[in-house]
Coordinates of C-alpha atoms and ligand atoms in Angstrom, one line a residue:
M1 CA -124.0 -7.1 -13.0
K2 CA -122.9 -8.6 -9.6
N3 CA -126.3 -7.5 -8.1
I4 CA -128.4 -9.1 -10.8
R5 CA -130.0 -12.5 -10.2
N6 CA -131.9 -14.3 -13.0
F7 CA -134.1 -17.2 -11.8
C8 CA -137.1 -19.2 -12.8
I9 CA -139.6 -21.3 -10.9
I10 CA -140.1 -24.9 -11.9
A11 CA -142.7 -27.2 -10.5
H12 CA -145.2 -29.9 -11.4
I13 CA -148.5 -28.4 -12.3
D14 CA -150.6 -27.1 -9.3
H15 CA -147.7 -27.3 -6.9
G16 CA -148.0 -23.5 -6.4
K17 CA -145.7 -21.8 -8.8
S18 CA -147.9 -19.0 -9.8
T19 CA -149.1 -18.4 -6.2
L20 CA -145.6 -18.2 -4.9
A21 CA -144.5 -15.9 -7.7
D22 CA -147.3 -13.5 -6.6
R23 CA -146.0 -13.6 -3.1
L24 CA -142.5 -12.7 -4.2
L25 CA -143.9 -9.8 -6.1
D26 CA -145.9 -8.7 -3.0
F27 CA -143.0 -9.0 -0.7
T28 CA -140.6 -7.0 -2.8
G29 CA -143.3 -4.3 -3.3
S30 CA -143.3 -4.9 -7.1
V31 CA -147.0 -4.4 -7.3
T32 CA -149.2 -1.6 -6.0
E33 CA -152.5 -2.3 -4.2
R34 CA -154.4 -1.4 -7.4
E35 CA -152.4 -3.9 -9.5
K36 CA -152.9 -6.7 -7.1
Q37 CA -155.0 -9.5 -8.4
E38 CA -154.9 -13.2 -7.9
Q39 CA -152.4 -14.9 -10.1
L40 CA -150.9 -11.8 -11.5
L41 CA -148.6 -13.4 -14.0
D42 CA -151.3 -15.3 -15.8
S43 CA -152.5 -12.4 -17.8
M44 CA -154.7 -13.9 -20.4
D45 CA -158.3 -14.5 -19.3
L46 CA -158.2 -18.0 -20.6
E47 CA -155.0 -18.8 -18.6
R48 CA -156.6 -17.5 -15.4
E49 CA -159.8 -19.5 -15.9
R50 CA -157.9 -22.7 -16.6
G51 CA -155.5 -22.0 -13.8
I52 CA -152.5 -22.6 -16.0
T53 CA -149.7 -20.4 -17.3
I54 CA -149.8 -20.7 -21.1
K55 CA -147.1 -18.3 -22.1
S56 CA -144.0 -17.5 -20.1
H57 CA -143.5 -14.0 -18.9
A58 CA -140.7 -12.2 -17.1
I59 CA -140.8 -9.6 -14.3
Q60 CA -138.2 -7.6 -12.5
M61 CA -138.1 -7.1 -8.7
D62 CA -136.0 -4.7 -6.7
Y63 CA -134.9 -6.0 -3.3
E64 CA -132.6 -4.6 -0.7
Y65 CA -130.5 -7.1 1.2
E66 CA -127.8 -6.4 3.7
G67 CA -127.6 -2.8 2.6
E68 CA -127.2 -3.6 -1.1
Q69 CA -129.8 -3.1 -3.8
Y70 CA -130.5 -6.2 -6.0
I71 CA -132.3 -6.7 -9.3
L72 CA -134.1 -10.0 -9.3
N73 CA -135.5 -11.1 -12.7
L74 CA -138.2 -13.8 -12.4
I75 CA -138.8 -15.7 -15.5
D76 CA -142.1 -17.6 -15.3
T77 CA -142.4 -20.8 -17.2
P78 CA -145.5 -22.7 -18.5
G79 CA -146.1 -25.9 -16.6
H80 CA -147.8 -28.0 -19.2
V81 CA -146.0 -30.6 -21.4
D82 CA -147.5 -29.0 -24.6
F83 CA -145.3 -26.0 -23.9
S84 CA -142.1 -27.8 -22.8
Y85 CA -139.9 -26.1 -25.5
E86 CA -140.8 -22.7 -24.0
V87 CA -139.9 -24.0 -20.5
S88 CA -136.5 -25.1 -21.8
R89 CA -135.7 -21.6 -23.3
S90 CA -136.8 -19.8 -20.1
I91 CA -134.6 -22.1 -18.1
A92 CA -131.7 -21.3 -20.5
A93 CA -132.1 -17.6 -19.7
C94 CA -131.4 -18.1 -15.9
E95 CA -128.7 -19.0 -13.5
G96 CA -130.9 -20.4 -10.8
A97 CA -134.2 -22.2 -10.3
L98 CA -136.6 -22.5 -7.4
L99 CA -137.8 -26.1 -7.5
I100 CA -141.2 -26.1 -5.9
V101 CA -142.5 -29.3 -4.4
D102 CA -146.0 -29.6 -2.9
A103 CA -145.6 -30.8 0.7
A104 CA -148.6 -33.1 0.3
Q105 CA -148.0 -34.4 -3.2
S106 CA -144.2 -34.7 -3.2
I107 CA -142.2 -35.2 -6.3
Q108 CA -144.1 -35.7 -9.6
A109 CA -143.3 -36.3 -13.2
Q110 CA -142.8 -32.7 -14.2
T111 CA -140.8 -31.9 -11.1
I112 CA -138.3 -34.3 -12.4
S113 CA -138.4 -33.5 -16.1
N114 CA -138.1 -29.7 -15.3
L115 CA -135.3 -30.4 -12.8
Y116 CA -133.4 -32.3 -15.5
L117 CA -133.7 -29.3 -17.9
A118 CA -132.4 -27.0 -15.2
L119 CA -129.5 -29.3 -14.4
E120 CA -128.6 -29.6 -18.1
N121 CA -128.4 -25.8 -18.1
D122 CA -126.2 -25.8 -15.0
L123 CA -128.7 -23.9 -12.9
E124 CA -128.3 -23.6 -9.2
I125 CA -131.3 -25.4 -7.7
I126 CA -133.0 -24.0 -4.6
P127 CA -135.5 -26.6 -3.3
V128 CA -138.7 -25.2 -1.8
L129 CA -141.1 -27.3 0.1
N130 CA -144.4 -25.5 -0.6
K131 CA -147.9 -25.6 0.9
V132 CA -146.6 -26.4 4.4
D133 CA -149.8 -24.9 5.7
L134 CA -151.9 -27.8 4.4
P135 CA -153.2 -30.2 7.0
S136 CA -152.3 -33.0 4.7
A137 CA -148.7 -31.7 4.4
N138 CA -146.0 -34.3 5.0
P139 CA -142.9 -32.0 5.5
E140 CA -140.4 -34.6 6.9
E141 CA -141.1 -37.3 4.3
V142 CA -141.2 -34.9 1.4
T143 CA -138.0 -33.2 2.5
D144 CA -136.4 -36.7 2.5
D145 CA -137.7 -37.3 -1.0
I146 CA -136.2 -33.9 -2.1
V147 CA -132.9 -34.7 -0.4
D148 CA -132.8 -38.1 -2.2
L149 CA -133.5 -36.5 -5.5
L150 CA -131.0 -33.7 -5.3
G151 CA -128.4 -35.1 -3.0
C152 CA -128.6 -31.9 -1.0
D153 CA -128.6 -31.2 2.7
P154 CA -132.0 -31.1 4.4
S155 CA -131.1 -27.6 5.7
E156 CA -131.0 -26.4 2.1
V157 CA -134.8 -27.1 1.6
I158 CA -136.8 -24.0 2.3
H159 CA -140.2 -24.5 3.9
A160 CA -142.8 -22.1 2.5
S161 CA -146.4 -21.4 1.8
G162 CA -147.6 -19.4 -1.1
K163 CA -150.9 -19.1 0.6
T164 CA -149.8 -17.5 3.9
G165 CA -146.5 -16.0 2.7
F166 CA -144.5 -18.1 5.2
G167 CA -140.9 -18.5 4.1
V168 CA -141.0 -15.9 1.3
E169 CA -138.2 -13.8 2.8
N170 CA -136.0 -16.9 3.2
I171 CA -136.5 -17.6 -0.5
L172 CA -135.5 -14.1 -1.5
Q173 CA -132.4 -14.3 0.6
A174 CA -131.5 -17.8 -0.8
I175 CA -131.9 -16.4 -4.4
I176 CA -129.3 -13.7 -3.6
E177 CA -126.9 -15.9 -1.7
R178 CA -127.1 -19.1 -3.7
V179 CA -127.8 -18.1 -7.3
P180 CA -124.7 -16.9 -9.1
A181 CA -124.6 -13.4 -10.5
P182 CA -124.6 -13.4 -14.3
E183 CA -121.2 -13.5 -16.1
G184 CA -120.5 -12.2 -19.6
D185 CA -118.5 -9.5 -21.3
P186 CA -120.1 -6.1 -21.4
D187 CA -117.7 -5.0 -24.2
A188 CA -118.2 -8.1 -26.4
P189 CA -120.6 -8.0 -29.4
L190 CA -124.3 -8.2 -28.5
Q191 CA -125.5 -11.8 -27.8
A192 CA -129.0 -12.1 -26.4
L193 CA -131.3 -15.1 -26.2
I194 CA -135.0 -14.8 -27.1
F195 CA -137.0 -16.8 -24.6
D196 CA -140.5 -15.5 -25.3
S197 CA -142.6 -13.1 -27.4
V198 CA -145.9 -11.6 -26.9
Y199 CA -148.2 -10.1 -29.5
N200 CA -149.7 -6.7 -29.0
T201 CA -152.3 -5.4 -31.4
F202 CA -151.0 -1.8 -31.2
R203 CA -147.3 -2.3 -30.9
G204 CA -146.6 -5.5 -32.8
V205 CA -144.6 -8.3 -31.4
E206 CA -142.8 -7.7 -28.1
T207 CA -139.7 -9.9 -27.8
Y208 CA -138.4 -10.9 -24.4
F209 CA -134.7 -11.6 -24.2
R210 CA -131.7 -12.2 -21.9
V211 CA -128.5 -10.5 -22.7
F212 CA -125.5 -12.8 -22.3
N213 CA -122.8 -10.5 -23.7
G214 CA -122.6 -6.8 -24.8
E215 CA -125.7 -4.6 -24.7
I216 CA -128.7 -3.8 -26.7
K217 CA -129.3 -0.1 -27.3
K218 CA -132.3 1.9 -28.5
G219 CA -131.9 2.6 -32.2
Q220 CA -129.3 -0.1 -32.7
K221 CA -129.4 -2.1 -36.0
I222 CA -129.7 -5.8 -34.9
K223 CA -130.0 -9.1 -36.5
F224 CA -131.9 -12.3 -35.5
V225 CA -129.4 -15.1 -36.2
A226 CA -131.7 -18.1 -37.0
T227 CA -134.2 -16.2 -39.2
G228 CA -131.5 -13.9 -40.7
K229 CA -133.8 -10.9 -40.4
E230 CA -132.5 -7.4 -39.6
Y231 CA -134.3 -4.8 -37.6
F232 CA -133.9 -1.5 -35.7
A233 CA -134.4 -1.7 -32.0
D234 CA -137.2 0.9 -31.8
E235 CA -137.6 0.5 -28.1
V236 CA -135.9 -1.5 -25.4
G237 CA -136.4 -1.7 -21.7
T238 CA -136.8 -3.8 -18.6
L239 CA -139.9 -5.6 -17.5
K240 CA -141.6 -4.5 -14.3
L241 CA -145.3 -5.0 -14.0
N242 CA -145.3 -2.5 -16.8
Q243 CA -142.5 -2.0 -19.3
V244 CA -139.8 0.5 -18.3
V245 CA -138.2 2.2 -21.3
K246 CA -134.4 2.3 -21.1
S247 CA -131.7 3.6 -23.4
S248 CA -130.1 0.2 -23.3
V249 CA -130.3 -3.2 -21.6
K250 CA -126.9 -4.5 -20.5
T251 CA -125.1 -7.8 -20.0
G252 CA -126.7 -10.1 -17.6
D253 CA -130.1 -8.4 -17.6
V254 CA -133.5 -9.4 -19.0
G255 CA -135.6 -7.1 -21.1
Y256 CA -138.0 -6.5 -24.0
L257 CA -137.6 -5.2 -27.5
I258 CA -140.0 -3.6 -29.9
T259 CA -139.0 -3.5 -33.6
G260 CA -142.4 -3.1 -35.3
I261 CA -142.5 -6.8 -36.2
K262 CA -146.2 -7.6 -37.1
T263 CA -146.3 -11.3 -37.0
A264 CA -145.3 -13.7 -34.2
K265 CA -143.8 -16.1 -36.8
E266 CA -140.8 -13.8 -37.3
V267 CA -139.7 -14.1 -33.7
K268 CA -138.6 -17.5 -32.8
V269 CA -138.1 -18.5 -29.2
G270 CA -134.5 -19.8 -28.8
D271 CA -133.1 -17.5 -31.5
T272 CA -130.1 -15.2 -30.8
I273 CA -130.2 -11.4 -31.2
T274 CA -126.9 -9.8 -32.2
D275 CA -125.5 -6.6 -33.6
F276 CA -125.8 -6.2 -37.3
A277 CA -122.4 -4.6 -38.0
N278 CA -120.5 -6.6 -35.3
P279 CA -122.2 -9.9 -34.9
T280 CA -121.3 -12.3 -32.2
T281 CA -119.7 -15.7 -32.9
N282 CA -121.3 -17.1 -29.8
I283 CA -124.7 -18.5 -30.5
V284 CA -126.9 -19.5 -27.5
E285 CA -127.1 -23.2 -28.1
G286 CA -130.2 -25.3 -28.5
F287 CA -132.3 -23.5 -31.1
E288 CA -135.1 -25.6 -32.4
D289 CA -138.1 -24.8 -34.5
V290 CA -141.2 -25.7 -32.5
K291 CA -142.9 -28.6 -34.3
P292 CA -146.6 -29.3 -34.1
M293 CA -147.3 -32.8 -32.7
V294 CA -151.0 -33.1 -33.1
F295 CA -153.1 -32.3 -36.3
A296 CA -156.8 -31.9 -36.8
G297 CA -159.1 -30.4 -39.3
I298 CA -161.0 -27.2 -38.3
Y299 CA -164.1 -26.5 -40.4
P300 CA -166.7 -23.8 -40.1
V301 CA -170.1 -25.1 -39.1
D302 CA -171.6 -22.9 -41.8
T303 CA -169.8 -23.4 -45.1
E304 CA -170.3 -19.7 -45.9
D305 CA -168.0 -18.8 -43.0
Y306 CA -164.9 -20.3 -44.6
E307 CA -163.3 -16.9 -45.5
E308 CA -164.1 -15.5 -42.1
L309 CA -162.5 -18.5 -40.5
R310 CA -159.4 -18.0 -42.6
N311 CA -159.2 -14.4 -41.4
S312 CA -159.6 -15.4 -37.8
M313 CA -157.0 -18.1 -38.0
E314 CA -154.6 -15.7 -39.6
K315 CA -155.1 -13.2 -36.8
L316 CA -154.7 -15.9 -34.2
Q317 CA -151.4 -17.0 -35.9
L318 CA -150.1 -13.5 -35.6
N319 CA -150.0 -13.9 -31.9
D320 CA -149.4 -17.7 -31.6
A321 CA -146.5 -18.7 -33.8
S322 CA -146.9 -22.3 -32.8
L323 CA -150.2 -22.6 -34.6
V324 CA -149.8 -23.8 -38.2
F325 CA -152.5 -24.4 -40.7
Q326 CA -153.2 -25.0 -44.4
P327 CA -156.4 -25.2 -46.4
E328 CA -157.8 -28.6 -46.9
S329 CA -161.0 -29.9 -48.2
S330 CA -163.1 -32.8 -47.0
A331 CA -165.8 -34.6 -49.0
A332 CA -167.9 -34.5 -45.9
L333 CA -167.2 -31.1 -44.5
G334 CA -166.2 -29.0 -47.4
F335 CA -163.5 -26.4 -47.1
G336 CA -161.6 -26.0 -43.9
F337 CA -158.0 -26.1 -42.6
R338 CA -155.7 -28.8 -41.4
C339 CA -154.1 -27.4 -38.3
G340 CA -151.0 -28.4 -36.3
F341 CA -150.9 -28.0 -32.6
L342 CA -148.3 -28.5 -29.9
G343 CA -150.6 -30.9 -28.1
M344 CA -154.2 -31.5 -27.1
L345 CA -154.3 -28.6 -24.6
H346 CA -153.0 -26.3 -27.3
M347 CA -155.7 -27.6 -29.7
E348 CA -158.5 -26.9 -27.1
I349 CA -157.1 -23.4 -26.5
I350 CA -157.1 -22.6 -30.2
Q351 CA -160.7 -23.8 -30.6
E352 CA -161.8 -21.9 -27.6
R353 CA -160.1 -18.7 -28.7
L354 CA -161.7 -19.0 -32.2
E355 CA -165.1 -19.1 -30.5
R356 CA -164.5 -16.4 -27.8
E357 CA -162.3 -13.9 -29.6
F358 CA -163.6 -14.3 -33.1
D359 CA -167.1 -15.6 -32.6
M360 CA -166.6 -18.6 -34.9
T361 CA -168.5 -21.8 -34.5
V362 CA -166.2 -24.6 -35.7
I363 CA -166.1 -28.4 -36.1
T364 CA -162.9 -30.0 -35.1
T365 CA -162.1 -33.4 -36.5
V366 CA -160.4 -36.3 -34.8
P367 CA -156.9 -35.3 -34.0
N368 CA -154.0 -37.4 -35.3
V369 CA -150.2 -37.4 -35.3
S370 CA -148.0 -37.0 -38.3
Y371 CA -147.2 -40.3 -40.0
H372 CA -144.4 -41.1 -42.5
A373 CA -145.6 -43.4 -45.3
Y374 CA -143.1 -45.0 -47.7
T375 CA -144.4 -46.4 -51.0
N376 CA -143.0 -49.4 -52.8
K377 CA -142.1 -47.1 -55.7
N378 CA -140.2 -44.7 -53.4
P379 CA -139.1 -46.8 -50.3
D380 CA -136.6 -44.2 -49.2
D381 CA -138.6 -41.0 -49.3
A382 CA -141.1 -40.4 -46.5
F383 CA -144.5 -39.1 -47.6
I384 CA -145.8 -37.1 -44.7
V385 CA -149.3 -37.9 -43.7
N386 CA -150.9 -35.2 -41.5
N387 CA -154.4 -36.3 -42.4
P388 CA -155.5 -40.0 -42.5
S389 CA -157.3 -39.6 -45.7
D390 CA -153.9 -38.6 -47.4
L391 CA -152.6 -42.1 -46.8
P392 CA -151.8 -43.6 -50.2
D393 CA -153.6 -46.7 -51.4
P394 CA -152.6 -49.5 -49.0
S395 CA -151.5 -51.8 -51.8
T396 CA -148.8 -49.3 -52.8
V397 CA -147.6 -48.7 -49.3
N398 CA -144.3 -50.3 -48.3
R399 CA -144.4 -49.3 -44.6
V400 CA -145.8 -46.6 -42.3
E401 CA -143.9 -45.0 -39.4
E402 CA -145.4 -43.2 -36.5
P403 CA -143.9 -40.9 -33.8
Y404 CA -142.9 -42.5 -30.5
I405 CA -142.3 -40.9 -27.2
K406 CA -140.6 -41.8 -23.9
A407 CA -143.3 -41.6 -21.3
T408 CA -142.4 -41.1 -17.7
I409 CA -145.1 -41.9 -15.1
I410 CA -144.7 -41.5 -11.3
T411 CA -147.3 -43.3 -9.2
K412 CA -147.9 -45.0 -5.9
S413 CA -146.8 -48.6 -5.7
D414 CA -150.4 -49.7 -5.3
F415 CA -151.2 -48.6 -8.8
V416 CA -148.2 -50.0 -10.7
G417 CA -150.2 -52.9 -12.0
N418 CA -153.1 -50.7 -13.3
V419 CA -150.7 -48.2 -14.9
M420 CA -148.8 -51.0 -16.6
S421 CA -151.9 -52.6 -18.0
L422 CA -153.0 -49.3 -19.3
C423 CA -149.7 -48.5 -21.0
I424 CA -149.5 -52.0 -22.5
E425 CA -153.0 -51.6 -23.8
K426 CA -151.8 -48.4 -25.3
R427 CA -149.0 -50.3 -27.1
G428 CA -146.4 -49.1 -24.6
M429 CA -143.2 -51.1 -23.9
I430 CA -141.8 -50.7 -20.4
T431 CA -138.2 -49.7 -20.4
N432 CA -137.6 -48.9 -16.7
Q433 CA -139.1 -49.2 -13.3
T434 CA -137.5 -47.4 -10.3
Y435 CA -138.7 -47.2 -6.7
L436 CA -138.1 -43.6 -5.7
T437 CA -139.3 -44.5 -2.2
T438 CA -141.0 -47.6 -0.9
E439 CA -144.3 -46.1 -2.0
R440 CA -143.5 -44.2 -5.1
V441 CA -142.5 -45.7 -8.4
E442 CA -141.2 -44.2 -11.6
L443 CA -142.1 -46.1 -14.7
T444 CA -140.8 -45.3 -18.2
F445 CA -142.3 -46.6 -21.4
D446 CA -141.7 -46.3 -25.1
M447 CA -145.1 -45.5 -26.5
P448 CA -146.7 -44.3 -29.7
L449 CA -147.6 -40.6 -29.4
A450 CA -150.9 -41.3 -31.1
E451 CA -152.0 -43.3 -28.0
I452 CA -151.5 -40.2 -25.8
V453 CA -153.7 -38.2 -28.0
F454 CA -156.5 -40.8 -27.6
D455 CA -158.0 -40.5 -24.1
F456 CA -154.7 -41.4 -22.2
Y457 CA -154.7 -38.7 -19.6
D458 CA -158.3 -39.4 -18.4
R459 CA -157.7 -43.1 -18.3
L460 CA -154.4 -42.7 -16.4
K461 CA -156.2 -40.5 -13.8
T462 CA -158.9 -43.1 -13.4
V463 CA -156.7 -46.2 -13.0
S464 CA -154.5 -44.4 -10.5
K465 CA -157.3 -42.6 -8.6
G466 CA -155.5 -39.4 -9.5
Y467 CA -152.1 -40.5 -8.0
A468 CA -150.1 -40.6 -11.2
S469 CA -148.3 -37.8 -12.9
F470 CA -147.1 -38.0 -16.5
D471 CA -144.6 -36.4 -18.8
Y472 CA -143.2 -37.3 -22.2
S473 CA -140.6 -36.5 -24.8
P474 CA -140.4 -37.5 -28.4
I475 CA -137.9 -40.3 -29.3
G476 CA -138.3 -40.5 -33.1
M477 CA -140.3 -42.4 -35.7
R478 CA -140.9 -46.2 -35.7
V479 CA -142.4 -48.6 -38.1
S480 CA -145.9 -49.7 -37.1
K481 CA -148.6 -51.9 -38.6
L482 CA -151.2 -49.2 -39.2
V483 CA -154.4 -49.4 -41.2
R484 CA -156.9 -46.7 -42.1
L485 CA -160.2 -47.2 -40.5
D486 CA -163.0 -45.6 -42.4
V487 CA -166.5 -44.8 -41.3
L488 CA -169.6 -44.9 -43.6
L489 CA -172.8 -43.2 -42.8
N490 CA -175.8 -44.2 -44.9
G491 CA -173.3 -45.9 -47.2
Q492 CA -171.3 -42.8 -47.7
P493 CA -167.7 -42.7 -46.4
V494 CA -167.2 -39.7 -44.1
D495 CA -163.5 -38.8 -44.6
A496 CA -163.4 -36.6 -41.5
L497 CA -164.1 -39.7 -39.4
S498 CA -161.2 -41.7 -40.7
A499 CA -158.3 -42.6 -38.4
L500 CA -155.1 -44.6 -38.6
I501 CA -155.2 -47.4 -36.1
H502 CA -152.9 -50.3 -35.3
A503 CA -154.0 -53.3 -37.2
D504 CA -154.4 -55.5 -34.1
N505 CA -156.8 -53.0 -32.5
A506 CA -158.7 -52.1 -35.7
H507 CA -161.6 -54.5 -35.2
T508 CA -162.2 -53.6 -31.6
I509 CA -162.0 -49.9 -32.3
G510 CA -164.2 -50.2 -35.4
K511 CA -166.9 -51.9 -33.3
K512 CA -166.7 -49.4 -30.5
M513 CA -166.7 -46.5 -33.0
C514 CA -170.0 -47.7 -34.5
E515 CA -171.5 -48.1 -31.1
K516 CA -170.4 -44.7 -30.0
L517 CA -171.6 -43.0 -33.2
K518 CA -175.0 -44.7 -32.7
E519 CA -175.3 -43.0 -29.4
L520 CA -174.3 -39.6 -30.7
I521 CA -176.1 -39.3 -34.0
P522 CA -179.6 -38.2 -33.5
R523 CA -182.4 -40.2 -34.9
Q524 CA -183.9 -39.0 -38.1
Q525 CA -186.9 -39.8 -40.3
F526 CA -185.0 -42.8 -41.8
D527 CA -182.7 -45.5 -40.7
I528 CA -179.0 -44.6 -40.7
P529 CA -176.6 -47.5 -41.1
I530 CA -173.2 -46.9 -39.5
Q531 CA -170.4 -49.0 -40.8
A532 CA -166.7 -49.3 -40.1
A533 CA -164.4 -50.5 -42.9
I534 CA -160.8 -51.3 -43.6
G535 CA -160.4 -50.8 -47.3
A536 CA -163.4 -52.5 -48.9
K537 CA -164.0 -54.7 -46.0
I538 CA -166.8 -53.8 -43.6
I539 CA -165.8 -54.8 -40.1
S540 CA -168.7 -53.6 -38.0
R541 CA -172.2 -52.2 -38.4
E542 CA -174.9 -50.5 -36.3
T543 CA -178.1 -48.7 -37.2
V544 CA -179.7 -45.5 -35.9
K545 CA -183.3 -46.3 -36.1
A546 CA -185.7 -44.0 -37.7
L547 CA -187.9 -41.9 -35.4
R548 CA -190.1 -39.0 -35.9
K549 CA -189.2 -36.9 -32.9
D550 CA -191.4 -34.0 -31.8
V551 CA -189.8 -32.7 -28.7
T552 CA -192.6 -30.3 -28.0
A553 CA -195.2 -33.1 -27.9
K554 CA -194.5 -33.7 -24.3
C555 CA -195.5 -30.2 -23.3
Y556 CA -199.2 -30.8 -24.0
G557 CA -199.5 -27.3 -25.6
G558 CA -199.9 -25.9 -22.1
D559 CA -196.8 -24.1 -21.0
I560 CA -195.9 -21.9 -24.0
S561 CA -192.7 -20.5 -22.4
R562 CA -191.4 -24.0 -21.7
K563 CA -192.2 -24.9 -25.3
R564 CA -190.3 -21.9 -26.6
K565 CA -187.3 -22.7 -24.3
L566 CA -187.2 -26.3 -25.7
L567 CA -187.2 -25.0 -29.2
E568 CA -184.5 -22.6 -28.5
K569 CA -182.4 -25.3 -26.9
Q570 CA -182.9 -27.5 -29.9
K571 CA -181.8 -24.7 -32.2
K572 CA -178.7 -24.1 -30.2
G573 CA -177.9 -27.8 -30.3
K574 CA -178.3 -27.6 -34.1
K575 CA -175.6 -25.0 -34.4
R576 CA -172.9 -27.6 -33.7
M577 CA -174.4 -30.1 -36.2
R578 CA -173.0 -30.7 -39.6
Q579 CA -175.1 -32.0 -42.5
V580 CA -173.2 -34.7 -44.3
G581 CA -175.2 -36.0 -47.2
N582 CA -178.6 -36.3 -45.6
V583 CA -177.3 -37.2 -42.1
E584 CA -176.8 -34.6 -39.4
I585 CA -173.6 -35.2 -37.4
P586 CA -173.0 -33.4 -34.1
Q587 CA -169.5 -32.1 -33.2
Q588 CA -169.0 -34.8 -30.5
A589 CA -169.2 -37.5 -33.2
F590 CA -166.1 -36.2 -34.9
M591 CA -164.2 -36.8 -31.6
A592 CA -165.9 -40.1 -30.9
V593 CA -162.8 -42.1 -31.5
L594 CA -161.2 -40.3 -28.6
K595 CA -163.8 -41.3 -26.1
L596 CA -164.4 -45.0 -26.7
N597 CA -164.1 -46.4 -23.2
Ligands
GDP601 P1 -149.1 -23.7 -10.5 O1 -149.9 -24.6 -11.4 O2 -147.8 -24.4 -10.0 O3 -148.9 -22.3 -11.0 O4 -150.0 -23.7 -9.1 P2 -150.9 -22.5 -8.6 O5 -150.1 -21.4 -8.0 O6 -151.9 -22.1 -9.6 O7 -151.6 -23.2 -7.4 C1 -152.4 -24.4 -7.5 C2 -153.4 -24.5 -6.4 O8 -152.8 -24.6 -5.1 C3 -154.2 -23.2 -6.3 O9 -155.5 -23.7 -6.0 C4 -153.6 -22.5 -5.1 O10 -154.5 -21.7 -4.4 C5 -153.1 -23.6 -4.2 N1 -151.9 -23.2 -3.5 C6 -150.8 -22.7 -4.0 N2 -149.9 -22.5 -3.0 C7 -150.5 -22.9 -1.8 C8 -150.0 -23.0 -0.5 O11 -148.9 -22.6 -0.1 N3 -150.9 -23.5 0.4 C9 -152.1 -24.0 0.1 N4 -152.9 -24.5 1.0 N5 -152.6 -23.9 -1.2 C10 -151.8 -23.4 -2.2
MG602 MG1 -149.4 -21.4 -12.8

């Protein structure tokens, strides 16, 4: 136990966490030449393409230092706010953290939020100034920023480059010297924390855990405390690049468990594993059920594909427990599912996986948050509204609450004005403003979560010329003046286009909605009126003019192959259209409300 070190790497996105992790693996000889690939830890294709770590993973390295053999368990954490609960559990499984700061970008919003998580868990922090090879690196200044933030000595900040490998040996030595060895009682009843799980088609769910007390043995009868389920540990082992089967995994170590569990839902990150016969009374604190934050309808483009979509979603859910869904039907779109996601990135990933892995073409409706509606009849019981069209008749509604977040934004002082105007436009209330240095400011706002869902990231990037980083955490429900904005096409309400909007913004948004839809809906052989309404009141109107459009007319019948290409292109475009009444609506139209500016 005294020669084990468990650590994670925390950083703002793109500060070089994955690259540095790869260098650590190289340096300790944990990967063979054949296994070497860029960004080794990001094993899903999608992760690699998007350059983000979606699921956390763990890997064990052997390292000899001053004549002693050490085991270093690196627990990789996802960097995106959508997956912050997983970050917090990975952090809880460690004694130390490498805090990576980009030498050109300095401290950013997620540097700080992750640091706080690490400090809450009493982790030893090793600051690493990364990317010192960059010509734009500012090592002195950024070191000062780090020293200010941590209250450490400048000599404790390790200069490194994941690109060149500079400083990697110093990092490994610092891990051994500064991160405390795990404590815990090897003779106590088993107590292990689940910090991740991975679905494997052949072996079922692989559970990753950290043992705090006792040991977990092959064949042992175990119990998952939060779910109350009992299993036999069919296989246990440690995590090298491949799994290494062991007869037991002992106190202080990190390992994997296979029990024949077939669905990801049964394994909850944050749950405690204990011995069935002799359970621990120590529960690793902080278990939470992961709650979806963003909801949207997913519908097959072809109504006949509904059953196939259900099968695909069920399969996806087997390996992504944070995806929730239930059947719903829409007057406009027919049968589909209301799905809950951790955030917008998660939603995009699910949509993309449905298309890539299951070959489904789907329509995704406007995402929304989860509202609480209280009726006059029942003013104390919240009616949960995950779909705007479920909002009860306004005349019966006593009040509606929406989820709020605390938003933290770090930006340059030049952009404070712009960022503030944006946040105020998004119904934010500033709660704090702190100058981190003369040039860098941290702003905090209380803001409705729904405003983050709607085009916030893009706008923030634009108004700050890319010099703003953003993080948020939920702070509960608050009463808001919300109304349902409905859209009518050709006189017919299209339920999938409804959204809950703050009453003060409803007119502006209704108008912009109609204008946007006019751009997006292709002309047909008849006029298509587009109307926005609140209740029975029409607040805006546009018309898509009739046009008989023969796209091949331009080709003068000459170039037949060009004509064919055009027709094919048109057919492909059609795939993503949905016929509602006699109007064809393209996929983008369902997201129009997100892109109004
Ligand atoms: P992560 O989001 O924190 O995991 O960051 P990545 O490891 O994916 O790195 C983000 C980007 O920075 C990639 O394009 C890397 O190639 C680049 N990068 C990472 N480390 C270094 C470094 O030390 N020097 C330079 N010049 N680029 C780096
Ligand atoms: Mg990464």
